[in-house]
mmCIF file with all atom_site columns, C-alpha atoms and ligand atoms in Angstrom:
data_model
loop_
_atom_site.group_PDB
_atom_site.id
_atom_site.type_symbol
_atom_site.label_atom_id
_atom_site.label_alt_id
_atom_site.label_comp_id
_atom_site.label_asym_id
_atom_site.label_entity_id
_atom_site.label_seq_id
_atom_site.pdbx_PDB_ins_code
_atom_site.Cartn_x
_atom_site.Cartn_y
_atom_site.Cartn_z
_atom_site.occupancy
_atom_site.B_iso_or_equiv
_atom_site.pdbx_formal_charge
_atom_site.auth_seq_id
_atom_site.auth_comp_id
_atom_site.auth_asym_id
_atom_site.auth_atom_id
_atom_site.pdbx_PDB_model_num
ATOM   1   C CA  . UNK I 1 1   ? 8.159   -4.122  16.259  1.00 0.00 ? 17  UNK I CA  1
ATOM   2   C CA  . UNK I 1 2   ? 5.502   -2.805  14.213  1.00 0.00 ? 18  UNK I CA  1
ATOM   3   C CA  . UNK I 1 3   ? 3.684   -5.398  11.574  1.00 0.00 ? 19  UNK I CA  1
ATOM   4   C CA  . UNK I 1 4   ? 3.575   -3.886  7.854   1.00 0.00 ? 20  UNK I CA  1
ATOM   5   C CA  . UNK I 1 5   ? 1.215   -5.184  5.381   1.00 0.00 ? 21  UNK I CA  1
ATOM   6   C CA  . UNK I 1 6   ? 1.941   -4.481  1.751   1.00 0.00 ? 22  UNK I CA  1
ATOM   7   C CA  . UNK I 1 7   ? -1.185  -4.339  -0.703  1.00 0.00 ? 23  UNK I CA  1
ATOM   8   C CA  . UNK I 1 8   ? -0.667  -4.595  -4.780  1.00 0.00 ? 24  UNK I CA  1
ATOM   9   C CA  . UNK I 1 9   ? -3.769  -3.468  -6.634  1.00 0.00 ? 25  UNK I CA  1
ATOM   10  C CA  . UNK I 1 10  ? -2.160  -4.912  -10.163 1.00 0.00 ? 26  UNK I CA  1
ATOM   11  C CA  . UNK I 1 11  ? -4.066  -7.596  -12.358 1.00 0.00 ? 27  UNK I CA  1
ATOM   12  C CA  . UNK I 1 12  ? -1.124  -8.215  -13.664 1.00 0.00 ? 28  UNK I CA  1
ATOM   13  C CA  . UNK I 1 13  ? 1.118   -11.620 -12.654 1.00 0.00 ? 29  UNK I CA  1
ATOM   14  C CA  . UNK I 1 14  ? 4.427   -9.810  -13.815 1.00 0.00 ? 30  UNK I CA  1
ATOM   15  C CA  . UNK I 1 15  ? 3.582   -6.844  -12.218 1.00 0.00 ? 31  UNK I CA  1
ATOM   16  C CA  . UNK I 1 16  ? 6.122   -3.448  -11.453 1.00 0.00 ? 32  UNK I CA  1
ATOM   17  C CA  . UNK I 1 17  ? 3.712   -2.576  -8.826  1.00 0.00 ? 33  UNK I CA  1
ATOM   18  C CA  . UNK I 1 18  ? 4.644   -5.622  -7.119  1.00 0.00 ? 34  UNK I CA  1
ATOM   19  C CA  . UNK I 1 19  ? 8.243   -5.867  -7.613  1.00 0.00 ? 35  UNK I CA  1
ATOM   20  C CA  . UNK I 1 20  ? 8.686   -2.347  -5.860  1.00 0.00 ? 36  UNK I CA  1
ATOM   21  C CA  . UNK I 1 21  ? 6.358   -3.365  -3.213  1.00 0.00 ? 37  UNK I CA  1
ATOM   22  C CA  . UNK I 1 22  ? 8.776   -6.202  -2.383  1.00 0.00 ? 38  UNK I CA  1
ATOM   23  C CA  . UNK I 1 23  ? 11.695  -3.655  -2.544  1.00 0.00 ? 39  UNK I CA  1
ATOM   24  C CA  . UNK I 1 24  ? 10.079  -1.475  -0.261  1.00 0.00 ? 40  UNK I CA  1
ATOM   25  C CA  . UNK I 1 25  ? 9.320   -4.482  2.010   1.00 0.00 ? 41  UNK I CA  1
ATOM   26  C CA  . UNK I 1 26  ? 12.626  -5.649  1.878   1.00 0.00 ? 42  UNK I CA  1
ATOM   27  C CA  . UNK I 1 27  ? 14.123  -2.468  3.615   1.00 0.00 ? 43  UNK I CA  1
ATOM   28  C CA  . UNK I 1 28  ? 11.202  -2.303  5.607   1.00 0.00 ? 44  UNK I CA  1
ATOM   29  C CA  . UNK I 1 29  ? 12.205  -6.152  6.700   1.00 0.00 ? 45  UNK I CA  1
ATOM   30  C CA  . UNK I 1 30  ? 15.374  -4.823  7.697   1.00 0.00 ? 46  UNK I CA  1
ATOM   31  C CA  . UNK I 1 31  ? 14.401  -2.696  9.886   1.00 0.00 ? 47  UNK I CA  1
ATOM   32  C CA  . UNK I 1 32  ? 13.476  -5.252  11.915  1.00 0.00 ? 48  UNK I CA  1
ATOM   33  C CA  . UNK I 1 33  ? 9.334   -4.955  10.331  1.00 0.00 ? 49  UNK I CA  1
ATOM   34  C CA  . UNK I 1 34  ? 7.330   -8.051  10.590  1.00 0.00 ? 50  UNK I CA  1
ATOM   35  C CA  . UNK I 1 35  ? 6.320   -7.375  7.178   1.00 0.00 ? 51  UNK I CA  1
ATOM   36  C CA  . UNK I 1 36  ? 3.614   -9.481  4.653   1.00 0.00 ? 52  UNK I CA  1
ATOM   37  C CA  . UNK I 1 37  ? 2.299   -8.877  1.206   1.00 0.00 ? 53  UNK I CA  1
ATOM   38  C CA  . UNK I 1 38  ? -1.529  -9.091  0.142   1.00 0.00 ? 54  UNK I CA  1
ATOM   39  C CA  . UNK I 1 39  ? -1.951  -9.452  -3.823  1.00 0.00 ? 55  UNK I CA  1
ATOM   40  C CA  . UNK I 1 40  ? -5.996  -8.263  -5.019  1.00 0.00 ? 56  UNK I CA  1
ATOM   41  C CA  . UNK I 1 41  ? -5.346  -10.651 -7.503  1.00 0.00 ? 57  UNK I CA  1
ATOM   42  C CA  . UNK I 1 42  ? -5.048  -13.606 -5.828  1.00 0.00 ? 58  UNK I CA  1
ATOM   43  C CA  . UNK I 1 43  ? -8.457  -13.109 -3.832  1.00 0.00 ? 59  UNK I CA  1
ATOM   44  C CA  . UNK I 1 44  ? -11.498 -15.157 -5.527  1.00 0.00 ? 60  UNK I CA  1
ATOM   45  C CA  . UNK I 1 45  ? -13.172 -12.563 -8.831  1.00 0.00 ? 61  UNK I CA  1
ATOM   46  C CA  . UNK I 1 46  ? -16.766 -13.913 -7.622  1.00 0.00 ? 62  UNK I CA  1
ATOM   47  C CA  . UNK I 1 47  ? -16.501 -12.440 -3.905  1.00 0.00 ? 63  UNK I CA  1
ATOM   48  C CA  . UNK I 1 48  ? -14.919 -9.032  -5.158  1.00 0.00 ? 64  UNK I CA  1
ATOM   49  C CA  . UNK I 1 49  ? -17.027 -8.340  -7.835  1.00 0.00 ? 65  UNK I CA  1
ATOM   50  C CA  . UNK I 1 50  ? -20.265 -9.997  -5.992  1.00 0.00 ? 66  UNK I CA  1
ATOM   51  C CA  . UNK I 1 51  ? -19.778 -7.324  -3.396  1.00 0.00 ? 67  UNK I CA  1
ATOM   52  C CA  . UNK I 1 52  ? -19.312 -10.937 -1.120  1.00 0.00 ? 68  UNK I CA  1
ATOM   53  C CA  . UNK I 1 53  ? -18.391 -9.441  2.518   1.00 0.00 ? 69  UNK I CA  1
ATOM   54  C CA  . UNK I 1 54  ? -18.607 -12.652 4.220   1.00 0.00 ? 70  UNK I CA  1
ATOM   55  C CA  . UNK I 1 55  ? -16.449 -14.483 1.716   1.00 0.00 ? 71  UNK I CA  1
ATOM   56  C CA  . UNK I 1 56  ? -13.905 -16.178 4.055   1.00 0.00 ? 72  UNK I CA  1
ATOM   57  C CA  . UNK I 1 57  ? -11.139 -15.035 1.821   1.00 0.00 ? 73  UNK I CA  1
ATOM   58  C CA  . UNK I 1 58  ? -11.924 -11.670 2.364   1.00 0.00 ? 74  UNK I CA  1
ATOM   59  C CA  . UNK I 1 59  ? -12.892 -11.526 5.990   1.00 0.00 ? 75  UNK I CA  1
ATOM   60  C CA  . UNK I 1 60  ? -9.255  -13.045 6.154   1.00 0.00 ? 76  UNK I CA  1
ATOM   61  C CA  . UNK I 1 61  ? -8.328  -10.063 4.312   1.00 0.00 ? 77  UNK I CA  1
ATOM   62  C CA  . UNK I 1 62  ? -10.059 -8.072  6.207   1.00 0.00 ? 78  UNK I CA  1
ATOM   63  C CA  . UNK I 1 63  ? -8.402  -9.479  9.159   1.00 0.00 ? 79  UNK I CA  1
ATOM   64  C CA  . UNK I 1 64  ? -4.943  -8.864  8.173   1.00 0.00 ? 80  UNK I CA  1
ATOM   65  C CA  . UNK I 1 65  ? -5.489  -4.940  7.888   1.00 0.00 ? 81  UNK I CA  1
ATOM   66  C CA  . UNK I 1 66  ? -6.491  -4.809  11.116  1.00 0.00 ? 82  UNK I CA  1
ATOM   67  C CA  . UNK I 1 67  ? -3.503  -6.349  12.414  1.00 0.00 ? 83  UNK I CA  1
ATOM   68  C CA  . UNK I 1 68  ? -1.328  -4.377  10.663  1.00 0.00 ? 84  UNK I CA  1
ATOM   69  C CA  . UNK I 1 69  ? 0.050   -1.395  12.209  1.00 0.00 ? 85  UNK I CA  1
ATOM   70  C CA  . UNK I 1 70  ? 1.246   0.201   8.665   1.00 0.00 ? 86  UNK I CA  1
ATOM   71  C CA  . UNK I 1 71  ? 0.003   -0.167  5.409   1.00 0.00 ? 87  UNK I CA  1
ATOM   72  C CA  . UNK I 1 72  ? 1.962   0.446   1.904   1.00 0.00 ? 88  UNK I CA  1
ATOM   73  C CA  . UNK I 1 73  ? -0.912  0.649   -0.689  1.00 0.00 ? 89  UNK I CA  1
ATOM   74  C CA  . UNK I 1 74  ? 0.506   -0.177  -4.393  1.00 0.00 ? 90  UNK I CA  1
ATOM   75  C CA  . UNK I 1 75  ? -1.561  0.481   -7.629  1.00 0.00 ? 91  UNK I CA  1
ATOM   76  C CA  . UNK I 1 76  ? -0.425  0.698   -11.109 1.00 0.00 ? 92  UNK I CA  1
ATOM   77  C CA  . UNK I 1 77  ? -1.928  3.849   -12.823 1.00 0.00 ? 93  UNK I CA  1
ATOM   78  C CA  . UNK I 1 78  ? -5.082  2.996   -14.851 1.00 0.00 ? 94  UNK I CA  1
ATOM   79  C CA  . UNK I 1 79  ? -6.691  5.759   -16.904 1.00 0.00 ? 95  UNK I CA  1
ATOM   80  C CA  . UNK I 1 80  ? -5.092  8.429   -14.662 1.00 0.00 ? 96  UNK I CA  1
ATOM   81  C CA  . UNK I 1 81  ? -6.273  6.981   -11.333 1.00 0.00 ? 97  UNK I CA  1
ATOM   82  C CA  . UNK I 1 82  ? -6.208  3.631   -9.089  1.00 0.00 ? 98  UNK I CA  1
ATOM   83  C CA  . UNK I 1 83  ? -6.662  0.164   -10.127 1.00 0.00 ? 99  UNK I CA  1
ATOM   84  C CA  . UNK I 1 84  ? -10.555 -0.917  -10.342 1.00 0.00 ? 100 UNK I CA  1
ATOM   85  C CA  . UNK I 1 85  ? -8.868  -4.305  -8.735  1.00 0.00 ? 101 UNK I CA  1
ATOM   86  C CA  . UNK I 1 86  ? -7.655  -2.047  -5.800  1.00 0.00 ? 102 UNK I CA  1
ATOM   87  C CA  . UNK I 1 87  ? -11.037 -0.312  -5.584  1.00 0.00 ? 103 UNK I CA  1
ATOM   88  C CA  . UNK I 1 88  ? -13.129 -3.738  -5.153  1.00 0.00 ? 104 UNK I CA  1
ATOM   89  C CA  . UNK I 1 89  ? -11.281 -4.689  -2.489  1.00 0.00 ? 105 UNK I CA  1
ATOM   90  C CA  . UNK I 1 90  ? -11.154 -1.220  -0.547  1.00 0.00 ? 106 UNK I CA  1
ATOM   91  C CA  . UNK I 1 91  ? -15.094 -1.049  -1.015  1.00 0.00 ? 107 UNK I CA  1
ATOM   92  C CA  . UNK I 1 92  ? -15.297 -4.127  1.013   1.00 0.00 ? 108 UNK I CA  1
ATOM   93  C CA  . UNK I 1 93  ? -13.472 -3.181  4.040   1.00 0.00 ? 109 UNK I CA  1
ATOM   94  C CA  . UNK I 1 94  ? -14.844 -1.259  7.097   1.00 0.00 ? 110 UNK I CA  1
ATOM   95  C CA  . UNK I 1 95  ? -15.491 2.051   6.218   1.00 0.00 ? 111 UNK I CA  1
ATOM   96  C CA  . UNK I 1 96  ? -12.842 2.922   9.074   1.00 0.00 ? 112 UNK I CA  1
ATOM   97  C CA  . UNK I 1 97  ? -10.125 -0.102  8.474   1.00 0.00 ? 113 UNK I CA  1
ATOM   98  C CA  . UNK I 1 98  ? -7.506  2.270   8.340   1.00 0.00 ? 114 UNK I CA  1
ATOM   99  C CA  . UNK I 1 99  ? -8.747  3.780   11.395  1.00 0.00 ? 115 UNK I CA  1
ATOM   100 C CA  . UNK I 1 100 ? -5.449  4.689   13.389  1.00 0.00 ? 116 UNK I CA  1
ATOM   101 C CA  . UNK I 1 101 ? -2.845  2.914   10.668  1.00 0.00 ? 117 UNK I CA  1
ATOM   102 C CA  . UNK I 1 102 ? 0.285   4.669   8.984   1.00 0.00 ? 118 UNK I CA  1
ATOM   103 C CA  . UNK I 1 103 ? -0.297  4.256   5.259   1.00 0.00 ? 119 UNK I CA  1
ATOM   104 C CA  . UNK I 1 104 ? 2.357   4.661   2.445   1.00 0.00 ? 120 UNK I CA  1
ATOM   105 C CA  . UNK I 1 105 ? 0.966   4.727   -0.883  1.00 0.00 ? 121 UNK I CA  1
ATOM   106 C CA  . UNK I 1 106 ? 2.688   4.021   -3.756  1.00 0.00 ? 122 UNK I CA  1
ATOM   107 C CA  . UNK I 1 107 ? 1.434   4.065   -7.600  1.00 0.00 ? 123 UNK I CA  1
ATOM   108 C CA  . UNK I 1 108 ? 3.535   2.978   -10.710 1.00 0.00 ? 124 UNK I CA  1
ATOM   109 C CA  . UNK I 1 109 ? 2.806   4.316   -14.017 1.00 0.00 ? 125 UNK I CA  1
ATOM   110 C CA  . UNK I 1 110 ? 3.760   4.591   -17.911 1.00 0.00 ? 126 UNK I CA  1
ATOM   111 C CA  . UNK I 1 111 ? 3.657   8.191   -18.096 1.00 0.00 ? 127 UNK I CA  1
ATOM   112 C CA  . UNK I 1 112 ? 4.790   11.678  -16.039 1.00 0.00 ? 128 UNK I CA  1
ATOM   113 C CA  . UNK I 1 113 ? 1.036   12.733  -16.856 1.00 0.00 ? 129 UNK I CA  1
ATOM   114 C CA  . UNK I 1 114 ? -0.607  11.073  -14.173 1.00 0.00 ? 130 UNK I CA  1
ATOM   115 C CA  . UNK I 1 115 ? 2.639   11.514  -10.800 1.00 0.00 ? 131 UNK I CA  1
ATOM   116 C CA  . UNK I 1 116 ? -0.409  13.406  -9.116  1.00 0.00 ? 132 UNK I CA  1
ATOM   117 C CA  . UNK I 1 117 ? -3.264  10.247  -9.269  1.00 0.00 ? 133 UNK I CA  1
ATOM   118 C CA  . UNK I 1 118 ? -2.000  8.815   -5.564  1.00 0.00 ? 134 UNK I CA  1
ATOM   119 C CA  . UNK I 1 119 ? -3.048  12.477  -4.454  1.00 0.00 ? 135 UNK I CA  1
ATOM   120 C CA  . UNK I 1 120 ? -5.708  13.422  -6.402  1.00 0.00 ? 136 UNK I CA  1
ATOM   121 C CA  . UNK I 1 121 ? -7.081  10.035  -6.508  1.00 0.00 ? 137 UNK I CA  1
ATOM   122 C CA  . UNK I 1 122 ? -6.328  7.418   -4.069  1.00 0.00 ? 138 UNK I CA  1
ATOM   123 C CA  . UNK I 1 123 ? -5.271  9.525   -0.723  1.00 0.00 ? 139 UNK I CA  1
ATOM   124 C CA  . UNK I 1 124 ? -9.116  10.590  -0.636  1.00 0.00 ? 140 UNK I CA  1
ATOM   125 C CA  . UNK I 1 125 ? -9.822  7.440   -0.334  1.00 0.00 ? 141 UNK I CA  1
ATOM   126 C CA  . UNK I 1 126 ? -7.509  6.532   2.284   1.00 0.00 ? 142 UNK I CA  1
ATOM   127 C CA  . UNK I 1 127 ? -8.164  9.168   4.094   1.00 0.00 ? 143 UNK I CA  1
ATOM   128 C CA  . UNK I 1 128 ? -11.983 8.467   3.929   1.00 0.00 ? 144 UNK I CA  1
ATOM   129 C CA  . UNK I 1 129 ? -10.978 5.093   5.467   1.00 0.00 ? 145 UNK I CA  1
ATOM   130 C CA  . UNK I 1 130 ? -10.150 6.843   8.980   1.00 0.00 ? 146 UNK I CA  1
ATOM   131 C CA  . UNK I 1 131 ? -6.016  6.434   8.288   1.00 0.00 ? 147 UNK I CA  1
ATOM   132 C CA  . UNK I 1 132 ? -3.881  7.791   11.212  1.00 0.00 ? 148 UNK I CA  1
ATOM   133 C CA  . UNK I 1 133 ? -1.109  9.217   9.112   1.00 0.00 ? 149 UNK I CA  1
ATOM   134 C CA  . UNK I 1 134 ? -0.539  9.154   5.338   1.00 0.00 ? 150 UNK I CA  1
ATOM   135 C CA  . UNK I 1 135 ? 3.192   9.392   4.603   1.00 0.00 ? 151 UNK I CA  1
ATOM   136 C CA  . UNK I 1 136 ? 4.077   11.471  1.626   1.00 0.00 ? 152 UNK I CA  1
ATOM   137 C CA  . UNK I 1 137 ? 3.843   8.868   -1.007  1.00 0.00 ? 153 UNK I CA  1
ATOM   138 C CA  . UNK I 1 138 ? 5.654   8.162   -4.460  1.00 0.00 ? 154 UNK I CA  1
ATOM   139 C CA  . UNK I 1 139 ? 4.831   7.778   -8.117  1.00 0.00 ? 155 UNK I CA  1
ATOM   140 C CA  . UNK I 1 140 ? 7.433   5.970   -10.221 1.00 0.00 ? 156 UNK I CA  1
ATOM   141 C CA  . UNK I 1 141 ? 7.523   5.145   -13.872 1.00 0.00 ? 157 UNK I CA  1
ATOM   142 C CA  . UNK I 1 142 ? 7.276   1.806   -15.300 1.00 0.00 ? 158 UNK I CA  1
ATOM   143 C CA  . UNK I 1 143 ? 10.577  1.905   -17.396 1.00 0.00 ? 159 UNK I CA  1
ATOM   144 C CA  . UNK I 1 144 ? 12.441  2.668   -13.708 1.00 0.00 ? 160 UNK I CA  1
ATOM   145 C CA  . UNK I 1 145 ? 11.767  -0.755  -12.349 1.00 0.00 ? 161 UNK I CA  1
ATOM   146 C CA  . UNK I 1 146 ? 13.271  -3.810  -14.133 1.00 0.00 ? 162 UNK I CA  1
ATOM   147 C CA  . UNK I 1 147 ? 14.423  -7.021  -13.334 1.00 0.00 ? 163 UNK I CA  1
ATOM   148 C CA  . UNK I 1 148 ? 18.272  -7.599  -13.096 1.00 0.00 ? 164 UNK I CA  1
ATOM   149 C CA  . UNK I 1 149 ? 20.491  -10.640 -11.165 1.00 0.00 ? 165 UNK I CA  1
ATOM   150 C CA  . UNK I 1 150 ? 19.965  -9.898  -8.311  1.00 0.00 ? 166 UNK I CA  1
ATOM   151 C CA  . UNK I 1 151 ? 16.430  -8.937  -8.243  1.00 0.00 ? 167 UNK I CA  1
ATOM   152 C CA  . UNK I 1 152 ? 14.617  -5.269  -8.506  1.00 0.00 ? 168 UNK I CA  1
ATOM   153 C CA  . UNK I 1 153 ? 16.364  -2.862  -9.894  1.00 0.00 ? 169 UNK I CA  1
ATOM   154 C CA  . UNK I 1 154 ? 15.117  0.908   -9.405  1.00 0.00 ? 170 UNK I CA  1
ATOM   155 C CA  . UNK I 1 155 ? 16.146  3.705   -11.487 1.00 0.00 ? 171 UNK I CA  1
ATOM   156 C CA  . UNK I 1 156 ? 18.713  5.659   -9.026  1.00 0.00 ? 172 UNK I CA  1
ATOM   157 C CA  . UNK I 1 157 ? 16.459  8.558   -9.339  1.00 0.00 ? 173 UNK I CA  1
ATOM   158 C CA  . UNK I 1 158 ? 13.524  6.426   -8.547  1.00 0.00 ? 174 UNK I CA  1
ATOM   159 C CA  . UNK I 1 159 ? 15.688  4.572   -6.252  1.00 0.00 ? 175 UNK I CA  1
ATOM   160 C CA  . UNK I 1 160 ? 16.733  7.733   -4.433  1.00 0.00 ? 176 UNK I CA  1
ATOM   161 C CA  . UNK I 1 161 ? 12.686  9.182   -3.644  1.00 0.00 ? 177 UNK I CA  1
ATOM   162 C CA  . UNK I 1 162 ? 11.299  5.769   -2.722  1.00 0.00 ? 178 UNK I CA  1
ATOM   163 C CA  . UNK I 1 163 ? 13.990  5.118   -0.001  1.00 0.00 ? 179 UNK I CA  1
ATOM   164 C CA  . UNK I 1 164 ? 13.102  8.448   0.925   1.00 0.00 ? 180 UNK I CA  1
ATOM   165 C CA  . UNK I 1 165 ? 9.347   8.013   1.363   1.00 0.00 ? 181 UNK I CA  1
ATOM   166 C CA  . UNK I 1 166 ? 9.741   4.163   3.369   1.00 0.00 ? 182 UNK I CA  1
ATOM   167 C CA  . UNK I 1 167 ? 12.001  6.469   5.683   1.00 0.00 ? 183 UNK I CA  1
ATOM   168 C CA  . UNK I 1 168 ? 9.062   8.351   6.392   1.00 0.00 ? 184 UNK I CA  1
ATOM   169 C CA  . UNK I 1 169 ? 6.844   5.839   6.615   1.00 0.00 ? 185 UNK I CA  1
ATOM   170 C CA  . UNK I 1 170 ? 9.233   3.779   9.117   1.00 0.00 ? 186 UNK I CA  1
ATOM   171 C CA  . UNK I 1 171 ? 9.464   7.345   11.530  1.00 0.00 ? 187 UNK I CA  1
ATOM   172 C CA  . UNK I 1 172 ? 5.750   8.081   11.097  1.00 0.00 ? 188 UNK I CA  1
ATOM   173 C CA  . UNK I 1 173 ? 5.461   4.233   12.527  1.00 0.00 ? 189 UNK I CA  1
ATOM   174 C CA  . UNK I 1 174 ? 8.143   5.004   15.485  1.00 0.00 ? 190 UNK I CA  1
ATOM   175 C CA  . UNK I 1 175 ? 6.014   7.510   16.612  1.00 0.00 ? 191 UNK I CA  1
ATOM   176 C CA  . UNK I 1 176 ? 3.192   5.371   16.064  1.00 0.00 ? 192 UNK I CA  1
ATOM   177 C CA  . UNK I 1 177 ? 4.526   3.253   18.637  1.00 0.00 ? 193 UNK I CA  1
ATOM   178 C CA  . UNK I 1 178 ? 5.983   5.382   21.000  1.00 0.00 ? 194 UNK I CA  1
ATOM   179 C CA  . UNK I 1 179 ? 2.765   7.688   21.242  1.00 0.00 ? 195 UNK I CA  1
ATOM   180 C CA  . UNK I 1 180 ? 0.851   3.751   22.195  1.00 0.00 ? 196 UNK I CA  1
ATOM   181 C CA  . UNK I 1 181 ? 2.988   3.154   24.573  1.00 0.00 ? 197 UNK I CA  1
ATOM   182 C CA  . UNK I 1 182 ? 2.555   6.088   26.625  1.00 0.00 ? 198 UNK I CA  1
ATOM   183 C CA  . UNK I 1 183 ? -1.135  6.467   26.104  1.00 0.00 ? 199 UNK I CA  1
ATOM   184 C CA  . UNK I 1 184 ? -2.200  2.973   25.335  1.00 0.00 ? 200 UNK I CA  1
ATOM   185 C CA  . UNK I 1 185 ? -4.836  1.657   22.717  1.00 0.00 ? 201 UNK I CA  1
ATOM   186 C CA  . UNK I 1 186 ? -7.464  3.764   23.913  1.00 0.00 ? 202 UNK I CA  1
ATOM   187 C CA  . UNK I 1 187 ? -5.395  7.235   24.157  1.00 0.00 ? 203 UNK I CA  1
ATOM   188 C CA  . UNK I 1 188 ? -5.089  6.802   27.983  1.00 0.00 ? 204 UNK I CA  1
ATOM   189 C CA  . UNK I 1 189 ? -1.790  7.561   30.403  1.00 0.00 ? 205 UNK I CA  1
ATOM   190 C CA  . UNK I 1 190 ? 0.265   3.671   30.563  1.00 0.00 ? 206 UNK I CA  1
HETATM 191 C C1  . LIG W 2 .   ? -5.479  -0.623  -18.868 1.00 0.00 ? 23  LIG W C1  1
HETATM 192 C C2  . LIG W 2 .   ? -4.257  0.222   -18.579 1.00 0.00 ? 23  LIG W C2  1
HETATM 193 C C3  . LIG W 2 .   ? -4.418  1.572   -18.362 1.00 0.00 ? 23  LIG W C3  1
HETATM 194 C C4  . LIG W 2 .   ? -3.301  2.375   -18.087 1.00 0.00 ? 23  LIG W C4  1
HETATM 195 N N1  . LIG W 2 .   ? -3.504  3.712   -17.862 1.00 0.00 ? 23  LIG W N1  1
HETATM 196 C C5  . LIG W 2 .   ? -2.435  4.488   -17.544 1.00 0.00 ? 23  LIG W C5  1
HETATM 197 C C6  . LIG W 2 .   ? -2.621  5.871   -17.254 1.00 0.00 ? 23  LIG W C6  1
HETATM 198 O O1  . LIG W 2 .   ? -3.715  6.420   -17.347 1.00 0.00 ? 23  LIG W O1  1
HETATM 199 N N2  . LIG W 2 .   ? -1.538  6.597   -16.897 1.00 0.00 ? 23  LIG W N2  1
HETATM 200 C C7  . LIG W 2 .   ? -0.287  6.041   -16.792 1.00 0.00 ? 23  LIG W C7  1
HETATM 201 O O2  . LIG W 2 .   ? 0.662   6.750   -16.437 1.00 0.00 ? 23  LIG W O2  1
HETATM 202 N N3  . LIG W 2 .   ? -0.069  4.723   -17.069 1.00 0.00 ? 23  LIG W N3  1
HETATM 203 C C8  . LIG W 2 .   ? -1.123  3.935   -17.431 1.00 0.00 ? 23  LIG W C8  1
HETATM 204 N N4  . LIG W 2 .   ? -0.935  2.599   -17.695 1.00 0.00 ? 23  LIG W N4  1
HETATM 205 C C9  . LIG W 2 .   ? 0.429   2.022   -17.547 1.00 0.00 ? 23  LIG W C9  1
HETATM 206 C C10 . LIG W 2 .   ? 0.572   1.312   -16.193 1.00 0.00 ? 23  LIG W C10 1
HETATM 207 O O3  . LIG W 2 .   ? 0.119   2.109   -15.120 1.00 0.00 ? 23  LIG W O3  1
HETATM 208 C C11 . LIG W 2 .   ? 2.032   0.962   -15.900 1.00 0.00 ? 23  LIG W C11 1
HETATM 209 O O4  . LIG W 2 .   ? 2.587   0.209   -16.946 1.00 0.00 ? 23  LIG W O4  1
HETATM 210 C C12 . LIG W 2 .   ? 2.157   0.258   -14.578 1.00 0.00 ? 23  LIG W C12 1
HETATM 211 O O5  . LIG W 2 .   ? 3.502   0.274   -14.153 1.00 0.00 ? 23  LIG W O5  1
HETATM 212 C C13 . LIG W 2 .   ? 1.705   -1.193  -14.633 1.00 0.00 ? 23  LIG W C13 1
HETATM 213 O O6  . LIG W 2 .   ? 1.865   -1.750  -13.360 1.00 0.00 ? 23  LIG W O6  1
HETATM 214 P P1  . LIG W 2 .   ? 1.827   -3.318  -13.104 1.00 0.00 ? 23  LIG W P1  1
HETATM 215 O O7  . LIG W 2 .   ? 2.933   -3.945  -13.901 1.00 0.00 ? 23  LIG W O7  1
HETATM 216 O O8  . LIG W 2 .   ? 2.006   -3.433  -11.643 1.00 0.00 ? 23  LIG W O8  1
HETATM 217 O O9  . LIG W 2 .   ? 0.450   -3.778  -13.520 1.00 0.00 ? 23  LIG W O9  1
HETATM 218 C C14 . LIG W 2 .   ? -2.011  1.791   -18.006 1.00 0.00 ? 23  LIG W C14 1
HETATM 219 C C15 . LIG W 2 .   ? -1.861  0.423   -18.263 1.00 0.00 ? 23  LIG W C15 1
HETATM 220 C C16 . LIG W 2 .   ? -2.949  -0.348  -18.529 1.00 0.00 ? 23  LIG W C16 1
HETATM 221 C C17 . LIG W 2 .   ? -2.774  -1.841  -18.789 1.00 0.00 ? 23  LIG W C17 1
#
């Protein structure tokens, strides 16, 4: 089964961004994913903002991108584009670490204003990055995610578009796998 790493770009430790990253990697989870979550936050300030490549926290980083087969890239909106948080850590991966990787990205957000920032903003980037396939990917507004008993709660509007776009991103990640194993790693016949 194919491993999924999920990436939150938010500074913040309460973060939206991060709650409907684990909802998305809940349903990816049971699909049968191998799925694992990287928070920017949590990697050391000095070695992101010190441009430090060989930092061992972020060649560990680094590492787990390139074993995952899928991606889903989170970001809260900041002054209608991508976290800077997200940014410092995508500046220090290869400039191809998304070579041949499905990628879902995802953005949260306080106002309508700014739905289009994951495609006028961040899917450059990702695409700049050498991704395989980037999935059709959602923005959803702060006020839709909140916290209830049992966990995440999604607006069932917001609910309704973000099952929609993991859907994608699990068949874009079949195919993935199916096209390997008939033409192996390095695009030749099994
Ligand atoms: C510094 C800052 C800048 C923001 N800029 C925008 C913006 O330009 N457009 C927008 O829709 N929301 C903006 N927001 C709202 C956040 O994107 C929104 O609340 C988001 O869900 C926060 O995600 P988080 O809880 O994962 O950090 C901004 C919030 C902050 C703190």
């Amino acid at each position: 089964m194919p491993t999924v790493l999920t990436v939150s770009g938010s500074p913040s430790a309460t973060s939206r961004t991060g709650r409907l990253l684990g909802h998305v990697g809940r349903r990816l989870a049971a699909h049968g994913h191998e799925v694992s979550h990287l928070d920017v936050r949590d990697l050391p300030a000095d070695a992101l903002l010190g441009a430090d490549f060989g930092h061992p926290a972020i060649v560990e980083a680094t590492a787990r991108f390139a074993q995952a087969d899928g991606i889903v890239i989170g970001t809260p909106v900041y002054k209608a584009a991508y976290s800077g948080l997200l940014k410092t850590l995508l500046d220090l991966l290869p400039q191809y670490a998304l070579t041949g990787k499905t990628v879902l990205p995802l953005a949260t957000g306080g106002s309508t204003a700014h739905v289009l920032a994951i495609d006028y903003a961040l899917r450059p980037v990702l695409t700049s990055m050498g991704a395989d396939h980037i999935v059709p990917g959602w923005f959803t507004l702060d006020k839709d995610i909140t916290t209830g008993p049992e966990g995440t709660v999604l607006a069932a509007g917001a609910a309704g578009a973000v099952e929609q776009v993991t859907d994608a991103f699990l068949t874009s990640l079949a195919g993935r796998a199916s096209r390997l194993a008939t033409s192996g790693p390095h695009g030749r016949a099994a």
